[in-house]
Coordinates of C-alpha atoms and ligand atoms in Angstrom, one line a residue:
X1 CA -12.6 13.1 -42.5
X2 CA -9.3 12.3 -44.2
X3 CA -8.2 8.7 -44.7
X4 CA -5.5 9.1 -41.9
X5 CA -8.1 10.6 -39.5
X6 CA -10.5 7.8 -40.3
X7 CA -7.9 5.1 -39.7
X8 CA -6.9 6.9 -36.4
X9 CA -10.5 7.0 -35.4
X10 CA -11.0 3.3 -36.1
X11 CA -7.7 2.2 -34.6
X12 CA -8.5 0.4 -31.3
X13 CA -7.3 2.3 -28.3
X14 CA -8.5 2.8 -24.7
X15 CA -9.9 6.0 -23.3
X16 CA -7.5 8.9 -23.0
X17 CA -7.6 8.7 -19.2
X18 CA -6.5 5.0 -19.3
X19 CA -3.8 5.6 -21.9
X20 CA -2.4 8.4 -19.7
X21 CA -1.9 6.0 -16.7
X22 CA 1.7 5.5 -15.8
X23 CA 2.9 1.9 -16.2
X24 CA 4.4 0.5 -13.0
X25 CA 8.2 1.1 -12.9
X26 CA 8.5 -1.7 -10.3
X27 CA 7.2 -4.1 -12.9
X28 CA 9.7 -2.6 -15.4
X29 CA 12.6 -3.4 -13.1
X30 CA 11.1 -6.9 -12.3
X31 CA 10.7 -7.5 -16.1
X32 CA 14.5 -6.8 -16.4
X33 CA 15.0 -9.7 -14.1
X34 CA 12.7 -12.0 -15.9
X35 CA 14.4 -15.3 -16.7
X36 CA 17.3 -14.6 -14.2
X37 CA 16.7 -17.1 -11.5
X38 CA 19.5 -15.9 -9.2
X39 CA 18.0 -12.4 -8.5
X40 CA 17.2 -11.6 -4.9
X41 CA 13.7 -10.1 -5.1
X42 CA 13.1 -7.2 -2.6
X43 CA 11.0 -5.2 -5.1
X44 CA 7.4 -6.3 -4.3
X45 CA 5.5 -5.6 -1.2
X46 CA 5.1 -9.1 0.1
X47 CA 6.8 -11.6 2.4
X48 CA 8.8 -14.6 1.1
X49 CA 6.8 -16.8 3.4
X50 CA 3.6 -18.6 2.5
X51 CA 0.3 -18.0 4.3
X52 CA 0.2 -19.8 7.7
X53 CA -1.3 -23.3 7.6
X54 CA -4.4 -22.6 9.7
X55 CA -5.6 -20.2 7.0
X56 CA -4.7 -22.4 4.1
X57 CA -6.5 -25.4 5.8
X58 CA -9.6 -23.3 6.4
X59 CA -9.7 -22.6 2.6
X60 CA -9.2 -26.3 1.7
X61 CA -11.9 -27.3 4.1
X62 CA -14.3 -24.7 2.7
X63 CA -13.5 -25.9 -0.8
X64 CA -14.1 -29.5 0.2
X65 CA -17.4 -28.5 1.7
X66 CA -18.4 -26.9 -1.6
X67 CA -17.9 -23.2 -1.0
X68 CA -17.8 -22.5 -4.7
X69 CA -20.8 -20.3 -5.1
X70 CA -21.5 -16.5 -5.3
X71 CA -22.0 -14.9 -2.0
X72 CA -23.8 -11.7 -0.8
X73 CA -22.2 -8.6 -2.5
X74 CA -21.0 -7.3 0.9
X75 CA -19.6 -10.6 2.0
X76 CA -20.6 -13.7 4.0
X77 CA -22.4 -12.9 7.3
X78 CA -19.8 -14.6 9.6
X79 CA -16.9 -12.7 8.0
X80 CA -18.7 -9.4 8.2
X81 CA -19.5 -10.0 11.8
X82 CA -15.9 -11.1 12.6
X83 CA -14.6 -8.0 10.8
X84 CA -17.0 -5.7 12.8
X85 CA -15.7 -7.4 16.0
X86 CA -12.0 -7.0 14.9
X87 CA -12.4 -3.3 14.0
X88 CA -14.4 -2.7 17.2
X89 CA -11.5 -4.2 19.3
X90 CA -8.9 -2.0 17.5
X91 CA -10.8 1.2 17.0
X92 CA -14.1 1.3 19.0
X93 CA -17.6 0.2 18.4
X94 CA -18.3 -0.7 14.7
X95 CA -21.5 -2.4 13.7
X96 CA -21.8 -5.0 10.9
X97 CA -23.7 -2.6 8.7
X98 CA -20.6 -0.5 8.4
X99 CA -18.4 -3.3 7.0
X100 CA -18.1 -4.7 3.5
X101 CA -15.8 -7.5 2.2
X102 CA -13.8 -6.7 -1.0
X103 CA -11.5 -8.5 -3.4
X104 CA -8.4 -7.2 -1.6
X105 CA -7.2 -3.7 -0.7
X106 CA -6.7 -2.5 -4.2
X107 CA -10.3 -3.3 -5.1
X108 CA -11.4 -1.6 -1.9
X109 CA -9.6 1.5 -3.0
X110 CA -11.2 1.5 -6.4
X111 CA -14.7 0.9 -4.9
X112 CA -14.2 3.6 -2.3
X113 CA -13.0 6.1 -5.0
X114 CA -15.9 5.1 -7.3
X115 CA -18.3 5.9 -4.4
X116 CA -17.2 9.5 -4.1
X117 CA -15.2 10.9 -7.0
X118 CA -16.1 11.5 -10.6
X119 CA -14.7 13.3 -13.6
X120 CA -13.2 16.7 -12.8
X121 CA -13.1 16.2 -9.1
X122 CA -10.0 17.4 -7.2
X123 CA -8.2 14.7 -5.1
X124 CA -5.3 15.4 -2.8
X125 CA -2.7 12.8 -1.8
X126 CA 0.5 12.8 0.2
X127 CA 3.5 11.4 -1.7
X128 CA 5.8 9.5 -2.3
X129 CA 3.0 6.9 -2.6
X130 CA 2.2 3.5 -3.9
X131 CA 1.2 4.3 -7.5
X132 CA -2.2 2.6 -7.4
X133 CA -3.6 5.3 -5.1
X134 CA -2.5 8.0 -7.5
X135 CA -3.7 6.3 -10.6
X136 CA -7.1 5.0 -9.4
X137 CA -8.8 8.5 -9.2
X138 CA -7.4 9.3 -12.6
X139 CA -9.1 6.3 -14.1
X140 CA -12.3 8.0 -12.9
X141 CA -11.4 11.2 -14.5
X142 CA -10.4 13.0 -11.3
X143 CA -7.5 15.4 -11.0
X144 CA -4.9 14.5 -8.4
X145 CA -2.8 17.1 -6.5
X146 CA 0.1 15.9 -4.5
X147 CA 1.7 17.1 -1.3
X148 CA 5.2 15.8 -0.8
X149 CA 6.6 14.5 2.5
X150 CA 10.0 16.0 3.4
X151 CA 13.1 13.9 4.0
X152 CA 15.5 15.1 6.7
X153 CA 17.3 14.0 9.9
X154 CA 14.1 12.6 11.4
X155 CA 13.3 10.6 8.2
X156 CA 10.1 11.3 6.3
X157 CA 7.9 14.0 7.8
X158 CA 4.8 15.9 6.8
X159 CA 4.5 19.7 6.6
X160 CA 1.0 19.8 7.9
X161 CA 0.4 23.4 6.9
X162 CA 1.2 22.5 3.3
X163 CA -1.4 19.7 3.4
X164 CA -4.0 21.9 4.9
X165 CA -3.4 24.6 2.3
X166 CA -3.8 22.0 -0.5
X167 CA -7.1 20.8 1.1
X168 CA -9.1 23.7 -0.4
X169 CA -12.9 23.9 -0.1
X170 CA -13.0 22.9 -3.8
X171 CA -11.3 19.5 -2.9
X172 CA -13.6 16.5 -3.1
X173 CA -11.3 13.9 -1.4
X174 CA -8.2 13.4 0.6
X175 CA -6.8 9.9 -0.2
X176 CA -4.2 9.1 2.4
X177 CA -2.1 6.1 3.1
X178 CA -0.6 5.7 6.6
X179 CA 1.5 3.7 7.5
X180 CA 2.8 4.7 4.1
X181 CA 4.2 2.6 1.2
X182 CA 7.0 3.3 0.3
X183 CA 8.4 5.5 3.1
X184 CA 7.1 3.8 6.2
X185 CA 5.9 7.3 7.4
X186 CA 3.0 7.2 9.9
X187 CA 0.7 10.1 10.4
X188 CA 0.4 11.0 14.1
X189 CA -2.8 11.0 16.0
X190 CA -2.6 14.8 16.4
X191 CA -2.0 15.3 12.6
X192 CA -5.0 13.0 11.9
X193 CA -7.2 15.1 14.3
X194 CA -6.2 18.4 12.6
X195 CA -6.7 17.0 9.1
X196 CA -10.0 15.4 10.0
X197 CA -11.3 18.7 11.6
X198 CA -10.2 20.6 8.5
X199 CA -11.9 18.1 6.2
X200 CA -15.1 18.3 8.2
X201 CA -15.1 22.1 8.0
X202 CA -14.6 22.0 4.3
X203 CA -16.9 19.0 3.4
X204 CA -14.0 16.9 2.1
X205 CA -14.2 13.2 2.1
X206 CA -11.4 11.1 3.5
X207 CA -10.4 7.7 2.1
X208 CA -7.8 6.3 4.6
X209 CA -5.7 3.4 3.3
X210 CA -4.7 1.6 6.4
X211 CA -3.6 -1.8 5.0
X212 CA -0.3 -1.6 7.0
X213 CA -2.0 -0.5 10.3
X214 CA -0.8 -3.7 12.1
X215 CA 2.8 -3.3 10.8
X216 CA 3.5 -0.5 13.3
X217 CA 6.7 -0.5 15.4
X218 CA 6.5 2.7 17.4
X219 CA 5.2 2.2 20.9
X220 CA 3.0 -0.8 20.2
X221 CA -0.2 1.1 21.1
X222 CA -2.6 -1.9 21.0
X223 CA -0.3 -3.2 18.2
X224 CA -1.9 -0.8 15.7
X225 CA -1.0 2.5 14.1
X226 CA -3.1 5.6 14.7
X227 CA -6.3 5.3 12.6
X228 CA -8.9 7.7 11.3
X229 CA -11.4 5.2 12.7
X230 CA -10.2 6.1 16.2
X231 CA -11.3 9.7 15.7
X232 CA -14.2 9.7 13.2
X233 CA -17.8 8.7 13.9
X234 CA -18.9 5.8 11.7
X235 CA -21.4 8.0 9.9
X236 CA -19.2 10.8 8.7
X237 CA -17.4 11.2 5.4
X238 CA -14.6 8.8 6.2
X239 CA -14.0 5.5 4.4
X240 CA -11.3 3.2 5.6
X241 CA -9.7 0.6 3.4
X242 CA -8.0 -2.5 4.7
X243 CA -6.7 -5.9 3.5
X244 CA -5.8 -9.4 4.6
X245 CA -2.6 -9.2 2.5
X246 CA -0.1 -7.8 4.9
X247 CA -1.0 -8.8 8.5
X248 CA -1.7 -12.5 7.7
X249 CA 0.6 -12.9 4.6
X250 CA -2.4 -13.3 2.2
X251 CA -1.3 -11.3 -0.8
X252 CA -2.3 -13.9 -3.4
X253 CA -5.8 -14.5 -1.9
X254 CA -7.2 -11.1 -2.8
X255 CA -9.3 -10.3 0.2
X256 CA -9.9 -7.0 1.9
X257 CA -12.6 -4.8 3.5
X258 CA -14.1 -1.4 3.8
X259 CA -15.4 0.4 6.8
X260 CA -17.8 3.1 5.7
X261 CA -21.0 4.9 6.8
X262 CA -24.0 2.6 6.8
X263 CA -25.8 5.0 4.4
X264 CA -23.3 4.1 1.7
X265 CA -23.7 0.3 1.9
X266 CA -26.5 -0.1 -0.6
X267 CA -24.5 1.9 -3.2
X268 CA -21.3 0.1 -2.3
X269 CA -23.2 -3.2 -2.8
X270 CA -24.2 -2.1 -6.3
X271 CA -20.6 -1.2 -7.2
X272 CA -19.3 -4.5 -5.9
X273 CA -22.0 -6.3 -8.0
X274 CA -20.8 -4.5 -11.1
X275 CA -17.0 -4.9 -10.4
X276 CA -16.5 -8.4 -9.0
X277 CA -20.0 -9.4 -7.5
X278 CA -18.3 -10.8 -4.4
X279 CA -15.0 -12.1 -3.1
X280 CA -14.6 -15.9 -3.6
X281 CA -16.5 -17.9 -0.9
X282 CA -13.7 -20.1 0.1
X283 CA -11.3 -17.2 0.4
X284 CA -13.8 -15.4 2.7
X285 CA -13.7 -18.6 4.9
X286 CA -10.0 -18.3 5.0
X287 CA -10.3 -14.7 6.1
X288 CA -12.6 -15.7 8.8
X289 CA -10.0 -18.2 10.1
X290 CA -7.4 -15.4 10.0
X291 CA -9.5 -13.2 12.2
X292 CA -10.6 -15.9 14.6
X293 CA -7.3 -17.6 15.1
X294 CA -4.6 -15.2 13.7
X295 CA -4.0 -12.6 16.4
X296 CA -0.9 -14.4 17.9
X297 CA 0.4 -15.0 14.4
X298 CA 0.1 -11.3 13.5
X299 CA 1.8 -10.2 16.7
X300 CA 4.7 -12.6 16.2
X301 CA 5.0 -11.4 12.5
X302 CA 5.2 -7.8 13.6
X303 CA 8.0 -8.7 16.1
X304 CA 9.9 -10.5 13.3
X305 CA 9.4 -7.6 10.9
X306 CA 10.7 -5.2 13.4
X307 CA 13.8 -7.3 13.9
X308 CA 14.3 -7.5 10.1
X309 CA 13.9 -3.8 9.8
X310 CA 16.5 -3.1 12.5
X311 CA 18.8 -5.7 11.0
X312 CA 18.7 -4.2 7.6
X313 CA 19.0 -0.6 8.8
X314 CA 22.2 -1.6 10.7
X315 CA 23.6 -3.5 7.7
X316 CA 22.9 -0.7 5.2
X317 CA 24.1 2.0 7.6
X318 CA 27.5 0.4 7.5
X319 CA 27.8 1.1 3.7
X320 CA 29.5 4.4 2.9
X321 CA 27.3 7.1 1.5
X322 CA 24.1 5.2 2.2
X323 CA 21.6 7.2 4.2
X324 CA 18.9 5.1 5.9
X325 CA 16.6 5.5 8.8
X326 CA 14.2 3.1 10.6
X327 CA 10.6 4.1 9.8
X328 CA 7.7 3.6 12.2
X329 CA 5.5 1.4 10.0
X330 CA 4.9 -0.8 6.9
X331 CA 7.7 -3.2 5.7
X332 CA 10.0 -1.1 3.5
X333 CA 13.1 1.0 3.8
X334 CA 13.0 3.9 1.4
X335 CA 16.5 5.3 1.3
X336 CA 19.0 7.1 -0.9
X337 CA 21.9 5.3 -2.7
X338 CA 24.9 6.7 -4.4
X339 CA 23.8 7.0 -8.1
X340 CA 20.1 7.0 -7.4
X341 CA 19.8 10.8 -7.8
X342 CA 20.9 10.4 -11.5
X343 CA 17.9 8.1 -12.1
X344 CA 16.6 5.4 -9.7
X345 CA 15.0 3.4 -12.5
X346 CA 18.3 3.0 -14.4
X347 CA 20.1 2.3 -11.1
X348 CA 17.6 -0.5 -10.2
X349 CA 17.9 -2.0 -13.6
X350 CA 21.7 -2.0 -13.3
X351 CA 21.4 -3.6 -9.8
X352 CA 19.3 -6.4 -11.3
X353 CA 21.7 -6.9 -14.3
X354 CA 25.0 -6.6 -12.5
X355 CA 24.4 -7.4 -8.9
X356 CA 21.3 -9.7 -9.1
X357 CA 19.5 -7.7 -6.5
X358 CA 15.9 -6.5 -7.1
X359 CA 14.9 -3.1 -5.5
X360 CA 12.0 -0.8 -6.5
X361 CA 13.0 2.5 -8.0
X362 CA 12.0 5.6 -6.0
X363 CA 10.6 7.3 -9.1
X364 CA 7.9 4.6 -9.2
X365 CA 6.3 6.4 -6.3
X366 CA 6.2 9.8 -7.9
X367 CA 8.8 12.5 -8.8
X368 CA 9.3 13.1 -5.0
X369 CA 10.7 9.6 -4.7
X370 CA 13.5 10.1 -7.3
X371 CA 16.9 9.6 -5.7
X372 CA 15.6 6.8 -3.5
X373 CA 15.1 3.1 -3.7
X374 CA 12.6 0.9 -1.8
X375 CA 13.7 -2.4 -0.2
X376 CA 11.0 -4.7 1.2
X377 CA 12.6 -6.4 4.3
X378 CA 9.8 -9.0 4.9
X379 CA 12.2 -12.0 4.5
X380 CA 14.8 -13.8 6.6
X381 CA 18.0 -12.1 7.7
X382 CA 20.3 -14.4 5.8
X383 CA 18.7 -13.2 2.6
X384 CA 18.9 -9.6 3.7
X385 CA 22.6 -10.1 4.5
X386 CA 23.3 -11.6 1.1
X387 CA 21.4 -8.6 -0.5
X388 CA 23.6 -6.1 1.4
X389 CA 26.8 -8.0 0.4
X390 CA 25.8 -7.9 -3.2
X391 CA 24.9 -4.2 -3.0
X392 CA 28.3 -3.5 -1.3
X393 CA 30.2 -5.3 -4.1
X394 CA 28.1 -3.3 -6.7
X395 CA 28.9 0.0 -5.1
X396 CA 32.6 -0.8 -4.6
X397 CA 32.8 -1.8 -8.3
X398 CA 31.3 1.6 -9.2
X399 CA 33.6 3.5 -7.0
X400 CA 36.6 1.6 -8.3
X401 CA 35.5 2.4 -11.9
X402 CA 35.0 6.1 -11.0
X403 CA 38.5 6.3 -9.5
X404 CA 40.2 4.5 -12.4
Ligands
PLP1 C1 -0.5 1.3 0.4 C2 -1.2 0.0 -0.1 N1 -2.5 0.0 -0.2 C3 -3.2 -1.1 -0.7 C4 -2.5 -2.2 -1.1 C5 -3.3 -3.3 -1.6 O1 -3.0 -4.6 -1.2 P1 -3.9 -5.8 -1.6 O2 -4.6 -5.4 -2.9 O3 -3.0 -6.9 -1.8 O4 -4.8 -6.0 -0.5 C6 -1.1 -2.2 -1.1 C7 -0.3 -3.3 -1.6 O5 0.9 -3.3 -1.6 C8 -0.4 -1.0 -0.6 O6 0.9 -1.0 -0.5

């Protein structure tokens, strides 16, 4: 081995699969705003409001009572029971032995992926998509194929045939997020039925990321989006991932859950042991309060988010050359802006620098997202209005410069 080869071999670096992961472009834009205290941040997927008091109080009380110890890998018994009840109400009978508590939705996604995929496996995903879903299987050495949504007069839609064609018998897993971040697209019940039947026939696992299921504005069918749990038996190859982050404004608490076949629970318990061992005890108590006392809060939140969505769609539609449609779910508008086609990352950095407005670049959600930007509207309408006013001034400045 030459001296150069030797120094390369000794040079500390992570596995190739890790080094190949894409860094978050949302972070890249946010970093451009670091130190600027007058930027309006619409880039991350969280509300500007703190978690409601009844949840914070439950955590304080649990801490005061000494809930500072490890818990069972799958979560404390009362929380698992409450989750089983909650899921049963929304999606039909679900026993406790199908439910596990996780350290938020992203950890649930990693655990679910660790349960079923390994090196060389083929995973199919529908994009544009929150990058974590795309990168997680890659960490495990899997190969991800994407099927792009189409954007047209009806907003974001799925070409179902294209998805079914991609779901070959050689596919190990479909990892699907609906309601979708960033587009707000929601898979219909009929589409879910067709996809599930196809996956059953071909022995393909489904991991359904349904963390936005309560943020659903079309029809208010039990206040919840169509779910794979409505169609699948609890013992087939379907794993559902969920989170306390969105429906109860608990992003910083890191609490989520998994609904999966009971046959997987022993293995899931082992994976939880070797990842985090358990979610923090006092945070689990806070989750219990969210489930026991939070339904009215969530329903009110959804009403407010819907109003914010409509408000922002109206305001943005009044801008020339801005094409925006109201999606059925989640808490984002994913729309095209003049200048975004030439590079949404550069445009978003310019928006931070010159207009003090923080949006997420569409390219962060895969090549299919290029030309678009994502705006999280989970904030009060005055802030949305100020954001739109800044965007208008920015675009007018650009047009004036182009004309000059
Ligand atoms: C599609 C999707 N899945 C999962 C998550 C995970 O959320 P958390 O880890 O906060 O529970 C997010 C967060 O933004 C998301 O957008």
